[in-house]
Coordinates of C-alpha atoms in Angstrom, one line a residue:
Chain P
M293 CA 3.4 88.4 -32.1
K294 CA 3.4 86.4 -28.9
S295 CA 6.1 83.9 -28.2
R296 CA 7.6 82.6 -25.1
G297 CA 11.3 83.2 -24.9
F298 CA 13.8 81.9 -22.4
R299 CA 16.6 83.6 -20.6
G300 CA 19.5 84.2 -23.0
G301 CA 17.2 83.7 -26.0
L302 CA 17.7 85.9 -29.0
T303 CA 15.4 88.8 -29.5
L304 CA 16.4 91.2 -32.2
P305 CA 19.4 91.3 -34.4
L306 CA 20.6 94.8 -34.8
D307 CA 23.0 95.9 -37.5
E308 CA 25.5 97.8 -35.5
S309 CA 25.5 96.3 -32.0
P310 CA 25.1 92.7 -31.0
A311 CA 21.6 91.4 -30.6
L312 CA 19.8 92.0 -27.4
L313 CA 19.4 88.8 -25.5
L314 CA 16.4 88.2 -23.3
P315 CA 17.2 88.8 -19.7
I316 CA 14.2 87.0 -18.4
L317 CA 11.3 84.9 -19.6
D318 CA 8.7 85.7 -22.1
L319 CA 9.1 88.2 -24.8
T320 CA 5.8 89.7 -25.9
Q321 CA 4.3 92.7 -27.4
S322 CA 5.3 95.2 -30.0
L323 CA 8.3 97.3 -30.8
P324 CA 7.6 100.9 -30.1
P325 CA 9.5 103.4 -32.3
N326 CA 12.5 104.6 -30.4
P327 CA 12.5 108.4 -30.1
H328 CA 16.2 108.5 -29.1
Q329 CA 17.6 106.7 -32.0
S330 CA 19.9 108.6 -34.3
D331 CA 22.7 107.5 -36.5
R332 CA 25.4 108.8 -34.2
H333 CA 24.2 107.9 -30.8
R334 CA 22.2 104.8 -31.3
S335 CA 20.5 103.6 -28.2
N336 CA 19.0 100.2 -27.9
T337 CA 15.9 99.3 -29.9
D338 CA 13.3 98.7 -27.3
A339 CA 11.2 95.6 -27.1
V340 CA 8.6 95.4 -24.4
I341 CA 9.2 92.4 -22.3
N342 CA 6.5 91.2 -19.9
H343 CA 7.9 88.8 -17.4
D344 CA 6.4 86.4 -14.9
G345 CA 9.2 86.8 -12.4
Q346 CA 10.6 83.4 -12.9
H347 CA 14.3 83.3 -13.8
D348 CA 14.8 80.4 -16.1
T349 CA 18.2 79.2 -15.1
D350 CA 18.4 76.6 -17.8
P351 CA 19.8 78.5 -20.8
L352 CA 20.4 77.5 -24.3
K353 CA 20.0 73.8 -23.7
S354 CA 19.5 73.2 -27.4
L355 CA 23.0 74.3 -28.1
G356 CA 24.6 71.6 -26.0
D357 CA 26.5 71.7 -22.8
P358 CA 30.0 73.1 -22.9
I359 CA 30.9 71.4 -19.6
N360 CA 30.7 67.9 -20.9
G361 CA 31.7 68.9 -24.4
T362 CA 28.5 68.3 -26.3
R363 CA 28.3 71.9 -27.6
S364 CA 29.4 72.3 -31.2
P365 CA 32.0 74.8 -32.4
S366 CA 29.3 76.5 -34.4
A367 CA 27.2 77.0 -31.3
D368 CA 30.2 78.5 -29.6
R369 CA 30.6 80.9 -32.4
A370 CA 26.9 81.8 -32.4
G371 CA 27.1 82.7 -28.7
I372 CA 30.2 84.8 -29.2
E373 CA 28.3 86.7 -31.9
H374 CA 25.9 88.0 -29.3
L375 CA 28.5 89.0 -26.7
C376 CA 29.2 92.7 -26.5
G377 CA 31.8 94.8 -24.9
L378 CA 30.9 95.9 -21.4
G379 CA 33.4 98.7 -21.3
G380 CA 31.1 101.5 -22.3
A381 CA 31.4 101.6 -26.1
G382 CA 29.4 98.4 -26.6
F383 CA 31.5 97.2 -29.5
S384 CA 30.7 93.7 -30.7
L385 CA 33.2 91.2 -29.3
A386 CA 33.0 88.9 -32.4
R387 CA 33.8 91.9 -34.6
K388 CA 36.7 92.9 -32.5
I389 CA 38.2 89.4 -32.6
A390 CA 37.6 89.1 -36.3
S391 CA 39.2 92.5 -36.9
G392 CA 42.4 91.3 -35.3
Q393 CA 42.6 88.1 -37.3
H394 CA 44.6 89.5 -40.1
S395 CA 46.9 91.7 -38.1
N396 CA 49.9 90.5 -36.0
I397 CA 48.4 90.6 -32.6
D398 CA 50.8 89.6 -29.9
T399 CA 49.2 91.0 -26.8
L400 CA 45.7 91.2 -25.2
I401 CA 45.2 94.1 -22.9
I402 CA 42.6 93.5 -20.2
N403 CA 41.3 96.8 -18.9
A404 CA 40.6 96.5 -15.2
A405 CA 41.1 100.2 -14.6
E406 CA 37.8 102.0 -14.0
C407 CA 36.9 104.3 -16.8
E408 CA 36.1 107.2 -14.5
P409 CA 36.1 108.4 -10.9
M410 CA 33.2 107.3 -8.8
M411 CA 32.7 104.2 -11.0
A412 CA 33.3 100.9 -9.3
C413 CA 31.6 98.3 -11.4
D414 CA 34.8 96.5 -12.5
Q415 CA 36.0 96.6 -8.9
A416 CA 32.8 94.9 -7.8
L417 CA 33.2 92.3 -10.5
I418 CA 36.7 91.4 -9.4
R419 CA 35.6 91.0 -5.8
E420 CA 32.7 88.9 -6.9
S421 CA 34.4 86.6 -9.4
A422 CA 38.2 86.9 -9.8
A423 CA 38.6 83.3 -10.7
A424 CA 36.0 83.4 -13.4
I425 CA 37.7 86.5 -14.9
V426 CA 41.0 84.7 -15.1
H427 CA 39.2 81.8 -16.8
G428 CA 37.7 84.2 -19.3
I429 CA 41.1 85.7 -20.1
E430 CA 42.5 82.2 -20.7
D431 CA 39.6 81.5 -23.0
L432 CA 40.2 84.7 -24.9
L433 CA 43.8 83.8 -25.3
H434 CA 42.9 80.4 -26.5
H435 CA 40.3 81.7 -28.9
T436 CA 42.4 84.4 -30.4
G437 CA 45.6 82.3 -30.4
V438 CA 47.6 85.1 -28.7
M439 CA 50.3 84.1 -26.2
R440 CA 50.3 87.0 -23.8
A441 CA 47.7 89.0 -21.8
M442 CA 48.3 92.0 -19.7
I443 CA 45.8 93.2 -17.0
G444 CA 46.0 96.8 -16.2
I445 CA 44.7 97.9 -12.8
E446 CA 45.1 101.1 -10.7
S447 CA 47.7 100.7 -8.0
H448 CA 45.5 101.8 -5.1
R449 CA 43.0 98.9 -5.5
T450 CA 44.9 96.7 -3.1
T451 CA 42.1 94.2 -2.4
E452 CA 41.3 93.6 -6.0
I453 CA 45.0 93.3 -6.9
S454 CA 45.5 90.6 -4.2
L455 CA 42.4 88.8 -5.3
L456 CA 43.6 88.8 -9.0
R457 CA 47.1 87.8 -7.9
H458 CA 45.7 84.9 -6.0
A459 CA 43.5 83.8 -9.0
L460 CA 46.5 84.2 -11.3
A461 CA 48.9 82.0 -9.3
H462 CA 50.7 79.5 -11.4
R463 CA 49.2 80.6 -14.6
R464 CA 51.4 81.5 -17.5
G465 CA 50.9 84.1 -20.1
I466 CA 48.8 86.5 -18.0
T467 CA 50.5 89.3 -16.1
L468 CA 49.1 91.9 -13.8
H469 CA 50.3 95.4 -14.0
T470 CA 49.5 98.3 -11.7
I471 CA 49.2 101.8 -13.2
E472 CA 49.1 105.2 -11.7
P473 CA 45.5 105.9 -10.6
R474 CA 45.0 109.0 -12.7
Y475 CA 42.0 109.7 -14.9
P476 CA 41.8 108.9 -17.8
T477 CA 44.3 106.0 -17.9
G478 CA 41.3 103.7 -18.2
S479 CA 40.9 105.0 -21.7
E480 CA 41.9 102.3 -24.2
S481 CA 44.7 104.1 -26.1
L482 CA 46.3 105.5 -23.0
L483 CA 46.3 102.2 -21.2
I484 CA 47.9 100.6 -24.2
R485 CA 50.6 103.3 -24.2
V486 CA 51.2 102.9 -20.5
L487 CA 51.4 99.1 -20.5
T488 CA 53.2 98.3 -23.8
G489 CA 54.8 101.6 -24.7
R490 CA 53.1 101.4 -28.1
Q491 CA 51.1 104.2 -29.7
V492 CA 47.8 103.6 -31.4
P493 CA 48.2 105.4 -34.7
V494 CA 46.1 108.4 -35.5
D495 CA 43.0 107.2 -37.4
G496 CA 44.0 103.7 -36.4
L497 CA 42.7 101.0 -34.0
P498 CA 44.6 99.1 -31.3
R499 CA 45.0 96.2 -33.6
D500 CA 47.3 98.4 -35.8
C501 CA 49.9 98.3 -33.1
G502 CA 49.5 94.6 -32.4
V503 CA 47.1 94.8 -29.5
L504 CA 43.5 93.9 -28.8
C505 CA 41.9 95.6 -25.8
F506 CA 39.1 94.0 -23.7
N507 CA 37.3 95.3 -20.7
I508 CA 37.6 92.9 -17.7
A509 CA 33.8 92.4 -17.6
T510 CA 33.9 91.4 -21.3
A511 CA 36.5 88.8 -20.6
H512 CA 34.4 87.6 -17.7
A513 CA 31.3 87.3 -19.9
F514 CA 33.3 85.5 -22.6
G515 CA 34.5 82.9 -20.0
V516 CA 31.1 82.4 -18.6
W517 CA 29.7 81.8 -22.0
M518 CA 32.5 79.4 -23.0
R519 CA 32.6 77.4 -19.7
E520 CA 29.1 77.6 -18.3
G521 CA 27.0 78.3 -21.4
L522 CA 25.4 81.3 -19.8
S523 CA 24.9 84.2 -22.1
Q524 CA 25.3 87.8 -21.3
T525 CA 22.1 89.2 -20.0
S526 CA 23.0 91.4 -17.2
R527 CA 25.8 93.7 -16.1
I528 CA 27.0 95.4 -12.9
V529 CA 26.0 99.1 -12.7
T530 CA 27.4 101.6 -10.2
V531 CA 24.7 103.8 -8.7
A532 CA 26.2 106.8 -7.0
G533 CA 25.9 110.6 -6.8
N534 CA 25.2 113.1 -3.9
A535 CA 21.5 112.2 -3.9
I536 CA 22.3 108.5 -3.0
D537 CA 22.8 107.7 0.6
T538 CA 24.7 104.5 0.2
P539 CA 26.2 104.3 -3.3
R540 CA 26.5 100.7 -4.5
N541 CA 27.0 98.3 -7.4
V542 CA 24.0 96.4 -8.5
R543 CA 23.8 93.6 -11.1
V544 CA 21.0 94.6 -13.4
A545 CA 19.4 92.7 -16.3
F546 CA 19.6 94.4 -19.6
G547 CA 16.3 96.1 -20.4
V548 CA 15.4 97.1 -16.9
P549 CA 14.2 100.8 -16.8
I550 CA 16.8 103.1 -15.3
T551 CA 14.2 104.7 -13.1
Q552 CA 13.4 101.3 -11.5
V553 CA 17.1 100.8 -10.7
I554 CA 17.4 104.2 -9.1
T555 CA 14.2 103.8 -7.0
S556 CA 15.2 100.4 -5.7
V557 CA 18.7 101.6 -4.7
E558 CA 17.6 104.8 -3.0
P559 CA 14.3 104.5 -1.1
T560 CA 13.8 108.3 -0.7
I561 CA 13.5 108.6 -4.5
D562 CA 10.4 107.5 -6.2
S563 CA 9.2 107.9 -9.8
A564 CA 7.3 111.0 -8.8
N565 CA 10.2 113.0 -7.3
L566 CA 12.9 111.6 -9.6
K567 CA 12.4 114.6 -11.9
Q568 CA 13.9 116.9 -9.2
Y569 CA 17.3 115.2 -9.6
E570 CA 19.8 115.2 -12.3
V571 CA 20.4 111.8 -13.6
T572 CA 23.6 111.1 -15.6
V573 CA 24.0 107.9 -17.6
G574 CA 27.7 107.0 -17.6
G575 CA 30.4 108.5 -15.4
P576 CA 30.7 112.0 -14.0
M577 CA 33.2 113.0 -16.7
T578 CA 31.8 111.6 -19.9
G579 CA 28.3 110.8 -19.0
R580 CA 25.2 112.3 -20.6
A581 CA 21.8 113.3 -19.3
M582 CA 19.2 110.5 -19.3
H583 CA 17.2 110.5 -22.5
G584 CA 13.9 110.0 -20.8
I585 CA 12.1 108.1 -18.2
D586 CA 11.7 105.1 -20.4
E587 CA 15.5 104.6 -21.0
T588 CA 16.7 101.2 -20.0
I589 CA 20.0 99.5 -18.9
T590 CA 22.1 98.3 -21.8
A591 CA 25.5 96.7 -22.1
K592 CA 27.0 100.2 -22.2
T593 CA 25.4 101.5 -19.0
N594 CA 28.2 101.2 -16.6
C595 CA 27.2 103.9 -14.1
L596 CA 24.3 106.0 -13.0
I597 CA 24.9 109.3 -11.2
I598 CA 22.0 110.9 -9.4
D599 CA 22.8 114.4 -8.2
Q600 CA 20.9 117.2 -6.4
P601 CA 20.5 119.9 -9.1
A602 CA 23.4 122.3 -8.7
E603 CA 23.3 125.8 -10.0
A604 CA 25.7 125.9 -12.9
L605 CA 28.0 128.9 -13.0
P606 CA 27.7 130.8 -16.2
A607 CA 30.6 130.3 -18.7
R608 CA 32.9 133.3 -19.0
R609 CA 35.4 134.2 -21.6
C610 CA 38.5 132.2 -22.2
I611 CA 41.4 133.9 -20.6
R612 CA 44.0 131.7 -22.3
C613 CA 45.5 130.5 -19.1
G614 CA 46.5 127.3 -20.8
Q615 CA 45.6 124.9 -18.0
C616 CA 43.5 122.8 -20.4
N617 CA 46.5 122.3 -22.6
D618 CA 48.4 121.0 -19.6
V619 CA 45.8 118.4 -18.5
C620 CA 44.8 117.1 -22.0
P621 CA 45.8 113.4 -21.9
V622 CA 46.1 113.2 -25.6
N623 CA 48.2 116.3 -26.0
L624 CA 45.7 118.5 -27.8
L625 CA 45.3 122.2 -27.4
P626 CA 41.7 122.7 -26.1
Q627 CA 42.0 126.5 -25.8
Q628 CA 42.9 126.6 -29.5
L629 CA 40.1 124.2 -30.4
H630 CA 37.7 126.3 -28.3
W631 CA 38.6 129.4 -30.3
Y632 CA 37.9 127.6 -33.6
A633 CA 34.7 125.9 -32.4
R634 CA 32.9 128.9 -31.1
D635 CA 29.1 128.7 -31.7
S636 CA 29.0 131.6 -34.1
Q637 CA 31.6 130.3 -36.4
I638 CA 33.0 126.8 -36.5
M639 CA 36.2 126.8 -38.5
L640 CA 36.5 123.3 -39.8
D641 CA 39.8 123.5 -41.5
D642 CA 41.5 124.8 -38.4
L643 CA 39.8 122.2 -36.2
Q644 CA 41.1 119.5 -38.5
R645 CA 44.5 121.0 -38.4
F646 CA 44.5 120.8 -34.6
H647 CA 43.2 117.2 -34.7
L648 CA 39.8 117.6 -33.1
D649 CA 39.0 114.1 -34.1
Q650 CA 41.6 112.8 -31.7
C651 CA 39.7 114.2 -28.7
I652 CA 38.6 111.4 -26.4
E653 CA 36.0 113.6 -24.7
C654 CA 37.4 112.8 -21.3
G655 CA 36.2 116.1 -19.8
C656 CA 39.5 117.0 -18.1
C657 CA 39.6 120.4 -19.7
D658 CA 36.1 121.2 -18.4
V659 CA 37.2 120.5 -14.8
V660 CA 40.2 122.7 -14.8
C661 CA 38.7 125.6 -16.8
P662 CA 38.6 128.7 -14.5
S663 CA 36.0 130.2 -16.8
Q664 CA 33.6 127.2 -16.6
I665 CA 33.5 126.9 -20.4
P666 CA 31.7 123.7 -21.4
L667 CA 34.6 122.7 -23.7
T668 CA 33.8 119.0 -24.2
A669 CA 30.2 119.7 -25.1
Q670 CA 31.4 122.3 -27.6
F671 CA 33.9 119.8 -29.1
R672 CA 31.1 117.2 -29.5
V673 CA 29.0 119.6 -31.5
A674 CA 32.1 120.6 -33.6
K675 CA 32.9 116.9 -34.2
V676 CA 29.4 116.4 -35.7
A677 CA 29.9 119.5 -37.9
L678 CA 33.3 118.1 -39.0
D679 CA 31.8 114.7 -39.8
D680 CA 29.0 116.5 -41.6
S681 CA 31.3 118.6 -43.7
R682 CA 33.4 115.6 -44.6
E683 CA 30.3 113.7 -45.7
R684 CA 29.2 116.7 -47.7
E685 CA 32.6 116.9 -49.4
A686 CA 32.5 113.2 -50.3
R687 CA 29.0 113.7 -51.8
A688 CA 30.1 116.7 -53.8
D689 CA 33.1 114.7 -55.2
L690 CA 30.8 111.9 -56.2
A691 CA 28.4 114.3 -57.9
A692 CA 31.2 116.0 -59.8
Q693 CA 32.5 112.6 -60.9
R694 CA 29.1 111.4 -62.1
Y695 CA 28.4 114.8 -63.8
T696 CA 31.7 114.6 -65.8
A697 CA 31.0 111.0 -66.7
R698 CA 27.6 111.9 -68.0
E699 CA 29.0 114.8 -69.9
L700 CA 31.5 112.6 -71.6
R701 CA 28.9 110.0 -72.4
L702 CA 26.6 112.6 -74.0
K703 CA 29.4 114.0 -76.0
R704 CA 30.4 110.6 -77.2
R705 CA 26.8 109.9 -78.2
E706 CA 26.7 113.1 -80.1
Q707 CA 29.9 112.3 -81.9
E708 CA 28.7 108.8 -82.7
K709 CA 25.5 110.3 -84.1
A710 CA 27.3 112.8 -86.3
A711 CA 29.6 110.1 -87.5
R712 CA 26.6 107.9 -88.4
I713 CA 25.0 110.7 -90.4
A714 CA 28.2 111.5 -92.2
A715 CA 28.6 107.9 -93.1
R716 CA 25.1 107.6 -94.4
K717 CA 25.6 110.8 -96.5
T718 CA 28.6 109.5 -98.2
E719 CA 26.9 106.2 -98.8
L720 CA 23.9 108.0 -100.4
A721 CA 26.2 110.2 -102.5
K722 CA 27.8 107.0 -103.9
T723 CA 24.4 105.5 -105.0
R724 CA 23.2 108.7 -106.7
K725 CA 23.4 108.9 -110.5
P726 CA 26.4 110.8 -111.7
G727 CA 25.7 114.3 -113.1
S728 CA 22.3 114.7 -111.3
D729 CA 22.0 117.0 -108.4
R730 CA 19.1 117.5 -106.1
H731 CA 18.3 121.1 -106.9
T732 CA 18.0 120.7 -110.7
A733 CA 16.1 117.5 -110.2
I734 CA 13.5 119.3 -108.1
Q735 CA 13.4 122.3 -110.6
D736 CA 12.8 119.8 -113.4
A737 CA 10.0 118.2 -111.5
I738 CA 8.3 121.5 -110.8
K739 CA 8.6 122.5 -114.5
R740 CA 7.1 119.1 -115.6
A741 CA 4.2 119.6 -113.1
K742 CA 3.6 123.1 -114.4
A743 CA 3.6 122.0 -118.0
S744 CA 1.2 119.2 -117.4
R745 CA -1.1 121.5 -115.4
A746 CA -1.1 124.0 -118.3
K747 CA -1.9 121.3 -120.7
G748 CA -4.7 119.7 -118.6
S749 CA -6.6 122.9 -117.9
P750 CA -6.6 125.3 -120.8
G751 CA -8.1 128.7 -120.2
Chain V
M148 CA 86.4 136.2 -64.6
I149 CA 86.4 133.1 -62.4
A150 CA 83.8 134.6 -60.2
V151 CA 81.5 135.3 -63.1
L152 CA 82.0 131.8 -64.4
V153 CA 81.3 130.3 -60.9
I154 CA 78.1 132.4 -60.4
T155 CA 76.9 131.5 -63.9
G156 CA 77.6 127.9 -63.4
L157 CA 75.8 127.9 -60.0
A158 CA 72.8 129.7 -61.5
L159 CA 72.6 127.2 -64.4
A160 CA 72.9 124.2 -62.0
I161 CA 70.2 125.5 -59.6
G162 CA 68.0 126.4 -62.5
A163 CA 68.3 122.9 -63.9
M164 CA 67.6 121.3 -60.5
L165 CA 64.5 123.5 -60.0
S166 CA 63.1 122.6 -63.4
V167 CA 63.6 118.9 -62.7
I168 CA 61.9 119.2 -59.3
H169 CA 59.1 121.1 -60.9
H170 CA 58.7 118.5 -63.6
H171 CA 58.7 115.6 -61.2
T172 CA 56.3 117.0 -58.5
G173 CA 53.8 118.0 -61.1
N174 CA 51.1 118.8 -58.5
N175 CA 50.5 122.3 -59.6
T176 CA 48.6 121.4 -62.7
E177 CA 45.3 122.5 -61.1
T178 CA 43.9 125.4 -63.0
L179 CA 41.9 128.3 -61.5
S180 CA 38.8 126.8 -62.9
D181 CA 39.5 123.5 -61.0
S182 CA 40.0 125.3 -57.7
I183 CA 36.7 127.2 -58.2
N184 CA 34.9 124.1 -59.2
R185 CA 36.0 122.4 -56.0
L186 CA 34.4 125.2 -53.9
L187 CA 31.1 124.9 -55.7
P188 CA 28.6 122.5 -54.1
Q189 CA 28.4 120.2 -57.2
T190 CA 24.6 120.1 -57.1
Q191 CA 24.6 120.5 -60.9
C192 CA 21.3 122.3 -60.6
A193 CA 22.0 124.9 -63.4
Q194 CA 20.3 127.6 -61.4
C195 CA 23.3 129.9 -62.0
G196 CA 22.4 130.0 -65.7
Y197 CA 25.2 127.6 -66.7
P198 CA 24.5 124.0 -67.5
G199 CA 26.4 122.7 -64.4
C200 CA 29.0 123.6 -61.8
R201 CA 32.0 123.1 -64.1
P202 CA 30.7 125.5 -66.8
Y203 CA 30.0 128.1 -64.1
A204 CA 33.5 127.6 -62.7
D205 CA 34.9 128.2 -66.1
A206 CA 32.8 131.3 -66.5
I207 CA 34.0 132.7 -63.1
A208 CA 37.6 131.9 -64.0
A209 CA 37.2 133.7 -67.3
D210 CA 35.7 136.7 -65.4
E211 CA 32.5 136.3 -67.3
A212 CA 30.2 135.7 -64.3
P213 CA 30.0 137.1 -60.8
I214 CA 30.5 134.8 -57.8
N215 CA 27.0 135.3 -56.3
Q216 CA 24.9 133.1 -58.6
C217 CA 25.0 129.8 -56.8
P218 CA 21.8 129.5 -54.6
P219 CA 22.6 126.0 -53.2
G220 CA 26.1 127.1 -52.1
G221 CA 24.7 130.3 -50.6
T222 CA 26.7 132.7 -48.4
H223 CA 29.3 130.0 -47.5
T224 CA 30.3 129.4 -51.1
I225 CA 30.4 133.1 -51.9
E226 CA 32.7 133.6 -48.9
Q227 CA 35.0 130.8 -50.0
L228 CA 35.1 132.0 -53.6
A229 CA 35.8 135.6 -52.5
G230 CA 38.6 134.2 -50.4
L231 CA 40.1 132.3 -53.3
L232 CA 39.8 135.1 -55.8
G233 CA 40.6 138.0 -53.5
R234 CA 37.3 139.6 -54.1
E235 CA 34.8 141.2 -51.9
V236 CA 32.0 139.2 -50.3
I237 CA 28.7 140.1 -52.0
P238 CA 25.2 138.9 -51.1
L239 CA 23.6 136.2 -53.2
N240 CA 21.8 137.4 -56.3
S241 CA 18.3 136.3 -55.5
T242 CA 17.1 136.4 -59.1
F243 CA 18.9 133.0 -59.5
G244 CA 17.1 131.5 -56.5
E245 CA 17.2 131.2 -52.8
T246 CA 19.2 128.9 -50.6
K247 CA 17.2 125.9 -49.5
P248 CA 17.8 123.1 -47.0
D249 CA 19.4 119.9 -48.4
A250 CA 16.9 117.6 -50.1
V251 CA 16.7 114.4 -52.1
A252 CA 14.2 113.6 -54.8
F253 CA 11.7 110.8 -54.2
I254 CA 9.6 109.1 -56.8
D255 CA 6.1 108.0 -55.9
E256 CA 6.2 104.6 -57.4
M257 CA 2.4 104.3 -57.5
T258 CA 2.1 107.3 -59.8
C259 CA 5.2 106.9 -62.0
I260 CA 4.3 105.8 -65.5
G261 CA 7.9 105.0 -66.6
C262 CA 8.3 107.7 -69.2
T263 CA 12.1 108.1 -68.7
L264 CA 11.9 111.9 -69.0
C265 CA 13.4 112.4 -65.5
I266 CA 16.2 110.0 -66.2
H267 CA 17.3 112.2 -69.1
A268 CA 17.0 115.3 -67.0
C269 CA 19.1 114.1 -64.1
P270 CA 22.6 115.6 -64.3
V271 CA 24.3 113.0 -62.2
D272 CA 22.5 109.8 -63.4
A273 CA 20.9 109.3 -60.0
I274 CA 17.6 107.9 -61.4
L275 CA 17.3 104.3 -62.2
G276 CA 14.6 102.9 -64.5
A277 CA 13.6 102.0 -68.1
G278 CA 10.8 102.8 -70.5
K279 CA 7.4 101.6 -69.0
F280 CA 9.2 100.4 -65.9
M281 CA 9.1 102.0 -62.6
H282 CA 11.8 104.5 -61.8
T283 CA 13.5 105.1 -58.6
V284 CA 16.0 107.6 -57.2
I285 CA 19.4 106.5 -55.9
A286 CA 19.2 108.6 -52.8
S287 CA 22.9 108.5 -52.0
E288 CA 23.7 110.0 -55.4
C289 CA 20.9 112.5 -55.7
T290 CA 22.0 116.1 -55.2
G291 CA 18.5 117.5 -54.8
C292 CA 18.9 119.8 -57.9
E293 CA 15.2 119.7 -58.8
L294 CA 15.9 119.3 -62.5
C295 CA 13.7 116.2 -62.6
L296 CA 10.6 118.0 -61.4
P297 CA 9.6 120.0 -64.5
P298 CA 9.8 117.2 -67.1
C299 CA 7.6 114.7 -65.0
P300 CA 4.2 114.5 -66.8
V301 CA 2.4 113.1 -63.7
D302 CA 4.1 115.1 -61.0
C303 CA 5.2 112.0 -59.1
I304 CA 8.5 113.4 -57.9
T305 CA 8.8 115.2 -54.6
L306 CA 11.8 116.5 -52.7
L307 CA 12.2 115.2 -49.2
P308 CA 14.4 117.1 -46.7
V309 CA 17.6 115.3 -45.7
T310 CA 17.8 114.8 -42.0
R311 CA 21.2 114.8 -40.6
S312 CA 21.5 113.7 -37.1
V313 CA 23.2 116.3 -34.9
A314 CA 23.7 115.1 -31.4
T315 CA 23.7 117.8 -28.8
S316 CA 24.3 116.4 -25.4

């Protein structure tokens, strides 16, 4: 397959996440199987893109121009289908909007608080394009038909706050709120609680309490699509860590290999010595190790941390000091969960009882633990086990149900057959001559046969 | 005399209330056999010597069978049963089989002759097909019980391991 694509062109529709859009000219070549793909942590399906270095700045002409109003509503919708949340979870924007359509949404929350310490990609975006962000929020309000939007930002980001204030002047319906800069208030449910005082229900979504939450970069991308017709093909990534001399934010096209980003930011690192460093994809708290050298930037990649390898202290026993209980932002009891999630024996019932599935994996308990127990990692494994056992239970229920249904069917057939035989018997009994019975008839026939044989062969 | 009357009256009233509550809640209708059945893996493989999980549960409830005859459930099920019944945990009786990893049946459609024998053997109706038409396994409903293997005249059914993704990072 060899076809020439254009910037913003559609490449591959994926079932879960929005389609990947071409960041640059010319899609070619094959789709290698993705070794990192699993049901739970799906990474992007890779296409190999060869580019000739020319950025085609004339996107999606065929869909019409939004500026002079020649673009059709269906084209607008098609573009939204391909937008994807830039907050870190990569949730489809179109799905999020659609999910709120039948609930009473009265507020949009725009998350301008950085997800984690060290991260500064949202900060960079505000400095770069505060006005475009506000346009994006207005477009989101218009599109969803909601009257009110609240922007949440940490109180110490004074430059960004004044930039947003300036951009927001004389606009109605959008308010700016400062929040205490304390990790993890950038987390969706906590931000909603701080700003609106509402609690996202357990096993619920923000829409269940009348709120839709968007990252500030998502709002920006939405506005850029609606106003300029440019699709989302790049994002701002923070590159930091103690191996980086000058940490910075870079705008990177989706699909660029992570190694390339790192080597271009830090000249002392090249592809040969990169292996000596620890590369974390995501923030310092919730990030994970890089899957492999061929991993690429996706809409979810908000931060890269490159560290000198540090010697990890061995985990010791839990001393039940209770510090993790104090720091847990969602009021769980990590030391109790730790006890039930020990490697040797995961106690699923108890984990469920202590609401393991409400853990947001923020990593706070890891930081305060004086015994260096890798609690979050343990909880991740236990969560998988919990999911697994629930799935197993559901399968067993289904099997039991189908087994009983089959048994009932077989029994019914048996009864029907017996009834059929009985009916036929009574029918036959009716047609038989009165007085004759089978046994004597047979005996008679045998006698007749014997008699005729005796007559036919004398001697 | 009054005291006796009051106490009797109270006893009758509380008794009546309790019986009404008992009648209305009605969630304690689960028999021992039901509880046992819920702990069994519902593979319906009949390896225990009974034609399915429910009959085995009935037998355990009637104290006719020991709790260590379920190979798919393995140690985990034995532990849970022991907990429920207040018995001691005993090792799996290996004459009934060994615990194997989860699997689903897969029909090689090139070899299948459409004889329907496996359809009749499947305890959970997880095989789809008709006489002289190709059969296929509904993977989400297959329990991996292996009961379809012996009747197949052309050996076109294999058991494939179920891969569950466990993310560890």
